mmCIF file of C-alpha atoms in Angstrom:
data_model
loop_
_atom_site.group_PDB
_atom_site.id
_atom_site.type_symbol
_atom_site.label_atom_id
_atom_site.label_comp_id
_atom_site.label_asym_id
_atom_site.label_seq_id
_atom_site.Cartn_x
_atom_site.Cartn_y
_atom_site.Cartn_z
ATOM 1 C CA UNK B 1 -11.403 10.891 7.830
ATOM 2 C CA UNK B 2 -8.634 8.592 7.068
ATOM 3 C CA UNK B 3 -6.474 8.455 3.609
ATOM 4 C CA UNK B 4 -5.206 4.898 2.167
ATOM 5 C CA UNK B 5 -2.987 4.883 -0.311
ATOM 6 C CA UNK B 6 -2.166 1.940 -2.706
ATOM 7 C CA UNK B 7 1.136 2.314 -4.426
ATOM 8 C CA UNK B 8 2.042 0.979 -7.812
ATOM 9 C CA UNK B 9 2.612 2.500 -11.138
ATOM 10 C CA UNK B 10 -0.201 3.483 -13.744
ATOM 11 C CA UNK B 11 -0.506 1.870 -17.029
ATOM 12 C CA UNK B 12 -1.992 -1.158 -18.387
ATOM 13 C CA UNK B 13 1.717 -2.954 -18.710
ATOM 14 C CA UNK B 14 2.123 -2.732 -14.972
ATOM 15 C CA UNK B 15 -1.263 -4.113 -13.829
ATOM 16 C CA UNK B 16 -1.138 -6.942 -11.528
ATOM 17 C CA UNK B 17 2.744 -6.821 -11.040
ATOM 18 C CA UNK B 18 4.557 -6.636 -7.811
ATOM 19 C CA UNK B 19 5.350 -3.306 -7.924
ATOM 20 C CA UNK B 20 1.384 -3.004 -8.294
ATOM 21 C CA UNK B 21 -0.037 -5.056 -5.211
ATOM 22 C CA UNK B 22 -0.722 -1.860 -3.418
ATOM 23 C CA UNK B 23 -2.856 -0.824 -6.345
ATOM 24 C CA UNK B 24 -4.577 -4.146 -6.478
ATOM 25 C CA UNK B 25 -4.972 -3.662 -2.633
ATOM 26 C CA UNK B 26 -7.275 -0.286 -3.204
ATOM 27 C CA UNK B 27 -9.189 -2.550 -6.049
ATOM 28 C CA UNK B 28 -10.098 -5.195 -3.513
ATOM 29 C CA UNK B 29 -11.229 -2.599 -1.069
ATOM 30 C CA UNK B 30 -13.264 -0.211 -3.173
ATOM 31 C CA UNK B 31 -14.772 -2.982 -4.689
ATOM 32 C CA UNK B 32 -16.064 -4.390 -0.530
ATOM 33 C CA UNK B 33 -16.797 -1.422 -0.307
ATOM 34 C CA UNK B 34 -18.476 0.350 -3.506
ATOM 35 C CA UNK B 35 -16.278 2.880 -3.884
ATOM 36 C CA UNK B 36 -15.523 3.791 -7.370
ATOM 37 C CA UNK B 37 -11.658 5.067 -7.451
ATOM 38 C CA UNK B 38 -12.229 7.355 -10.955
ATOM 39 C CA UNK B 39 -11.858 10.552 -9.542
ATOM 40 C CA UNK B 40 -8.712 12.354 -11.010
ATOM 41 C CA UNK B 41 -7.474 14.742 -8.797
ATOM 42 C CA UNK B 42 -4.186 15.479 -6.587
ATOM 43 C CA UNK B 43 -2.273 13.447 -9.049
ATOM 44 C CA UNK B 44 -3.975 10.524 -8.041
ATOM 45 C CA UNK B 45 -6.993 7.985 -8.902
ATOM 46 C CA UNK B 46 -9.061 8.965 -5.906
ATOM 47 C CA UNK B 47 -12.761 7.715 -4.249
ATOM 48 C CA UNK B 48 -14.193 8.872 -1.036
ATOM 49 C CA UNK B 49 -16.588 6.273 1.192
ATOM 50 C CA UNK B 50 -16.918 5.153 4.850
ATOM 51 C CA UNK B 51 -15.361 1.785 6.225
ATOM 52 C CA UNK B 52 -16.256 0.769 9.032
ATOM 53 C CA UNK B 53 -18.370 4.111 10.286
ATOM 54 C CA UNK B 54 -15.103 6.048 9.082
ATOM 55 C CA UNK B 55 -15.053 8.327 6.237
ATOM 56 C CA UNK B 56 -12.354 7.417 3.691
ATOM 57 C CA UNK B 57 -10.455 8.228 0.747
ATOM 58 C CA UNK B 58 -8.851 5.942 -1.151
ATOM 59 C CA UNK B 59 -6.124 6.893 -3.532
ATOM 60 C CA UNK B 60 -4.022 5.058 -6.493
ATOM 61 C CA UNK B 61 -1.133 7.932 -6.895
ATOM 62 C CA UNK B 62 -0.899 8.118 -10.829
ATOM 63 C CA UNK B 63 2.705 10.045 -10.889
ATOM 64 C CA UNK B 64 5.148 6.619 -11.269
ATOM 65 C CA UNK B 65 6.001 4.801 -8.055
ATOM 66 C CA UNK B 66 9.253 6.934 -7.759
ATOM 67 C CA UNK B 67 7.417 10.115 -6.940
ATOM 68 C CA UNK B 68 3.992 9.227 -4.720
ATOM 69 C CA UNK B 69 5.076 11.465 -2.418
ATOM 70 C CA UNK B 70 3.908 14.043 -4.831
ATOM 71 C CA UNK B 71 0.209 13.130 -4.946
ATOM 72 C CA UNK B 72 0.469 12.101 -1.107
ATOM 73 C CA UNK B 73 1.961 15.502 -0.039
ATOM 74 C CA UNK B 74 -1.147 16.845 -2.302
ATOM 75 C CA UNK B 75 -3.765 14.607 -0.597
ATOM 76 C CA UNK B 76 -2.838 15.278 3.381
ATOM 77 C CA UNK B 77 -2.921 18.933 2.844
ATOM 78 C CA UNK B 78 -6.158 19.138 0.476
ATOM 79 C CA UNK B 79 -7.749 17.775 3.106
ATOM 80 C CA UNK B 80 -5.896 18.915 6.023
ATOM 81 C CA UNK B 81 -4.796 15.282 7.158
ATOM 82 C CA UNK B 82 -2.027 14.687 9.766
ATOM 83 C CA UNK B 83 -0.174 11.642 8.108
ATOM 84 C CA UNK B 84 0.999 10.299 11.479
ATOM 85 C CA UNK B 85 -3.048 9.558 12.609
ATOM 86 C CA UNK B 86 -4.809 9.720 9.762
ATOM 87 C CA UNK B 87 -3.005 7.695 6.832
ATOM 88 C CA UNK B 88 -2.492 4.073 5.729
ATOM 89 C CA UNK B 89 0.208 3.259 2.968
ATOM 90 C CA UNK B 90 -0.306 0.061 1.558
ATOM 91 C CA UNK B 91 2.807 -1.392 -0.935
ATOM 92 C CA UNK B 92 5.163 -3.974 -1.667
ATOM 93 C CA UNK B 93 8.047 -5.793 0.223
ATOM 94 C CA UNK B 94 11.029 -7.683 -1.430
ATOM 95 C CA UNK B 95 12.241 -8.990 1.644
ATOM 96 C CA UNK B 96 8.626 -10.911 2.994
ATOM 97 C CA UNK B 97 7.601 -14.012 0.597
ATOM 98 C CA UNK B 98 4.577 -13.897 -1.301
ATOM 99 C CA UNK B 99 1.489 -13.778 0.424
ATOM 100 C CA UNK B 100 3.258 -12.329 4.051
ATOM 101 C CA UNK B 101 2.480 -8.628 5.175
ATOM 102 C CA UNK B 102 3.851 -6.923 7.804
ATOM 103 C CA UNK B 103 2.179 -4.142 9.535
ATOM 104 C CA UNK B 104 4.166 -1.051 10.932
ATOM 105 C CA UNK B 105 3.100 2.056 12.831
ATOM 106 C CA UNK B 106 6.166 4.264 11.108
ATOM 107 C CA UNK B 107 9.551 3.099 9.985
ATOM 108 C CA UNK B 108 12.481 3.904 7.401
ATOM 109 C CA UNK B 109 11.851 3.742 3.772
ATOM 110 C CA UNK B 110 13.758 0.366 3.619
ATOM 111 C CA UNK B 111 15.084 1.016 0.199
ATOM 112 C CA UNK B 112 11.282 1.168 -1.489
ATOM 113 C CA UNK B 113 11.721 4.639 -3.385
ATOM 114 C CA UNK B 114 8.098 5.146 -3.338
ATOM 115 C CA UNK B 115 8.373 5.530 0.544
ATOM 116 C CA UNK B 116 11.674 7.228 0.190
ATOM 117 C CA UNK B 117 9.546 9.991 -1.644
ATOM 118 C CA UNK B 118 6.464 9.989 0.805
ATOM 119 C CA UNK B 119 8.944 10.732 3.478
ATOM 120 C CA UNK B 120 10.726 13.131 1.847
ATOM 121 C CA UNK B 121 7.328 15.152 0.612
ATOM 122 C CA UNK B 122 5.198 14.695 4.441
ATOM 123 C CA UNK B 123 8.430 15.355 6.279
ATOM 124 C CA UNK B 124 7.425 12.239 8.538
ATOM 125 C CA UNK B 125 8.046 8.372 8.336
ATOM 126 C CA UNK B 126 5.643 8.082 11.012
ATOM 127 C CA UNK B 127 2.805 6.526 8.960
ATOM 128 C CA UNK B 128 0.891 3.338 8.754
ATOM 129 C CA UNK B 129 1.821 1.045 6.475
ATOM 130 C CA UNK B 130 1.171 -2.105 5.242
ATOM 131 C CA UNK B 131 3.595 -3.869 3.181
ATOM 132 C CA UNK B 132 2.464 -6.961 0.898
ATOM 133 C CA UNK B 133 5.329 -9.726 0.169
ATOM 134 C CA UNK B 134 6.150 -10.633 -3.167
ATOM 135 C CA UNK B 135 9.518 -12.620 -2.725
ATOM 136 C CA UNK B 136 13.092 -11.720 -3.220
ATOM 137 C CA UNK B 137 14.486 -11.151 -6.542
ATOM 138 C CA UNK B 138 16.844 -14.274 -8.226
ATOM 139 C CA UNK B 139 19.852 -14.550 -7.931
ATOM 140 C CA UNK B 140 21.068 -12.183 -10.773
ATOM 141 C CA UNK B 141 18.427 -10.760 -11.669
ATOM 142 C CA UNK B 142 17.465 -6.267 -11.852
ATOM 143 C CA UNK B 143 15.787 -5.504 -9.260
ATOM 144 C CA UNK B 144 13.505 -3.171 -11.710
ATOM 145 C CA UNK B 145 12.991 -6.121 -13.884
ATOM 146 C CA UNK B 146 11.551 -8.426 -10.688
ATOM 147 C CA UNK B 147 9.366 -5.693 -8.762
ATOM 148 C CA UNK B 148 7.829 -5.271 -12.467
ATOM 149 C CA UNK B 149 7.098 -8.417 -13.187
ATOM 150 C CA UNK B 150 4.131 -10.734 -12.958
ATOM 151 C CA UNK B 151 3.625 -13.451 -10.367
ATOM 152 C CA UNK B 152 3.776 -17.398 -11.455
ATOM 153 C CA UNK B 153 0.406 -19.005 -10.400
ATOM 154 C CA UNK B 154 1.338 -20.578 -7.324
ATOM 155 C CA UNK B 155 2.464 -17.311 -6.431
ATOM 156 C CA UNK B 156 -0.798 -15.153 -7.372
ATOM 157 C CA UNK B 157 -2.641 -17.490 -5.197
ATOM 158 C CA UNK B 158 -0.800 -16.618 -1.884
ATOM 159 C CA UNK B 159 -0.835 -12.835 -2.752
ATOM 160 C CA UNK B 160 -4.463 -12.814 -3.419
ATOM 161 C CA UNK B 161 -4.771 -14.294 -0.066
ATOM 162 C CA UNK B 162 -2.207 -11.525 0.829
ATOM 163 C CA UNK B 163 -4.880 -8.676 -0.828
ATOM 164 C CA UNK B 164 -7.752 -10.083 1.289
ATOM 165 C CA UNK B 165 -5.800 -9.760 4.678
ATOM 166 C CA UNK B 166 -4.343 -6.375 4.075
ATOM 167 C CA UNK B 167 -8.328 -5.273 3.351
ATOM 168 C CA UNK B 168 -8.942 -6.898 6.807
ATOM 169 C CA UNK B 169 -5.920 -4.975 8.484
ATOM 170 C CA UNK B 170 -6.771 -1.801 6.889
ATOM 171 C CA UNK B 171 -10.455 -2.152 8.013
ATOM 172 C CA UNK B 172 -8.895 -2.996 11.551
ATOM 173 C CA UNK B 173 -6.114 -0.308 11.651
ATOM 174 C CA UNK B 174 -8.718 2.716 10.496
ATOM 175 C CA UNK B 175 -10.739 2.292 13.607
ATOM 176 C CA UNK B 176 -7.279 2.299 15.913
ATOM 177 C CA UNK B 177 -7.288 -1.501 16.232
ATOM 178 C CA UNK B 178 -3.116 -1.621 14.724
ATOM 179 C CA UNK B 179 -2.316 -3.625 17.529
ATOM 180 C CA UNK B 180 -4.720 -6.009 17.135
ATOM 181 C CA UNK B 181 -4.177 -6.128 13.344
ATOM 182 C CA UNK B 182 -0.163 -6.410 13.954
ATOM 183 C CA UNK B 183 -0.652 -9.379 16.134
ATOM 184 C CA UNK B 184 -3.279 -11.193 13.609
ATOM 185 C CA UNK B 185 -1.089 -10.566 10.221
ATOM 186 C CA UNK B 186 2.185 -9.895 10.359
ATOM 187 C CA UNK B 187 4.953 -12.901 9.466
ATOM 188 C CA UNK B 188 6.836 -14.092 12.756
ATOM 189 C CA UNK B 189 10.549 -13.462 11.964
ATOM 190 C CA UNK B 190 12.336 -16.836 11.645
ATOM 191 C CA UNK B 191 14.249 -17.757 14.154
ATOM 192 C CA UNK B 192 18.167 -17.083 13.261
#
């Protein structure tokens, strides 16, 4: 069984926002996939199904970005998960531009408090993750006020492009192919 887990924060004022793509990440899949993501349990909007000839369950952690850790912690020991083979945490990057992921097999929190929490709550940062671009915050702008804001059109367009390949990476990375899905999706670093 593998868990994926779509951060964002719940609440009809945050759908679709940046802080939100991982959220709109578990839509696009359970909706492949026809898994209905109603279940309220482990402080989280959960659905069970099989992707790929691999039992899932996909969560939306309901407990504010800050604190997923909470309803992750919850999750990998309901169902006695190891979070280093068995977990995919899918959530937004300020530093990629919209429409970029980047796939890692573990890695620091970078910042993102919802990973900072995850961490903190598993005791590992050795965890798949895919994080979804959606551009740097202006030039004098809150950070707060940019990760919860909505995307200009132009913008939308690349990150729904953006949802589609993180469903394709997660489908690839659940059956051990995070190699493979590394070398197909994520952004080439400039050169400096």
């Amino acid at each position: 069984m593998f868990l994926i887990v779509g951060l964002g924060n719940p609440g009809k004022q945050y759908e679709h926002t940046r802080h939100n793509i991982g959220f709109d990440v578990m839509d696009a899949l359970a909706e492949k996939y026809n898994i209905s993501i109603s279940e309220k349990k482990h402080k989280a909007l959960c659905g069970k199904g099989v992707i790929n000839g691999v039992k899932v369950v996909l969560a939306k952690p309901q407990t504010y970005m800050n604190l997923s850790g909470e309803s992750v912690a919850e999750l990998v020991n309901y169902y006695k998960m190891d979070p280093e083979e068995e977990m995919i945490v899918i959530y937004d990057d300020i530093s990629l531009a919209p429409g970029n992921l980047r796939i890692r097999k573990k890695g620091s929190a970078g910042g993102h408090n919802g990973i900072k929490n995850i961490i903190a709550m598993t005791g590992t940062q050795n965890f798949l993750r895919i994080k979804v671009g959606v551009g740097e915050k202006p030039a004098g702008w809150d950070l707060a006020d940019h990760v919860l804001g909505h995307f200009d059109a132009a913008d939308r367009a690349e990150v729904e492009k953006a949802i589609g390949h993180a469903v394709e990476a997660a489908e690839m990375m659940i059956t051990g192919e995070t190699d493979a899905a590394m070398n197909r999706y994520n952004v080439k670093k400039k050169e400096e």
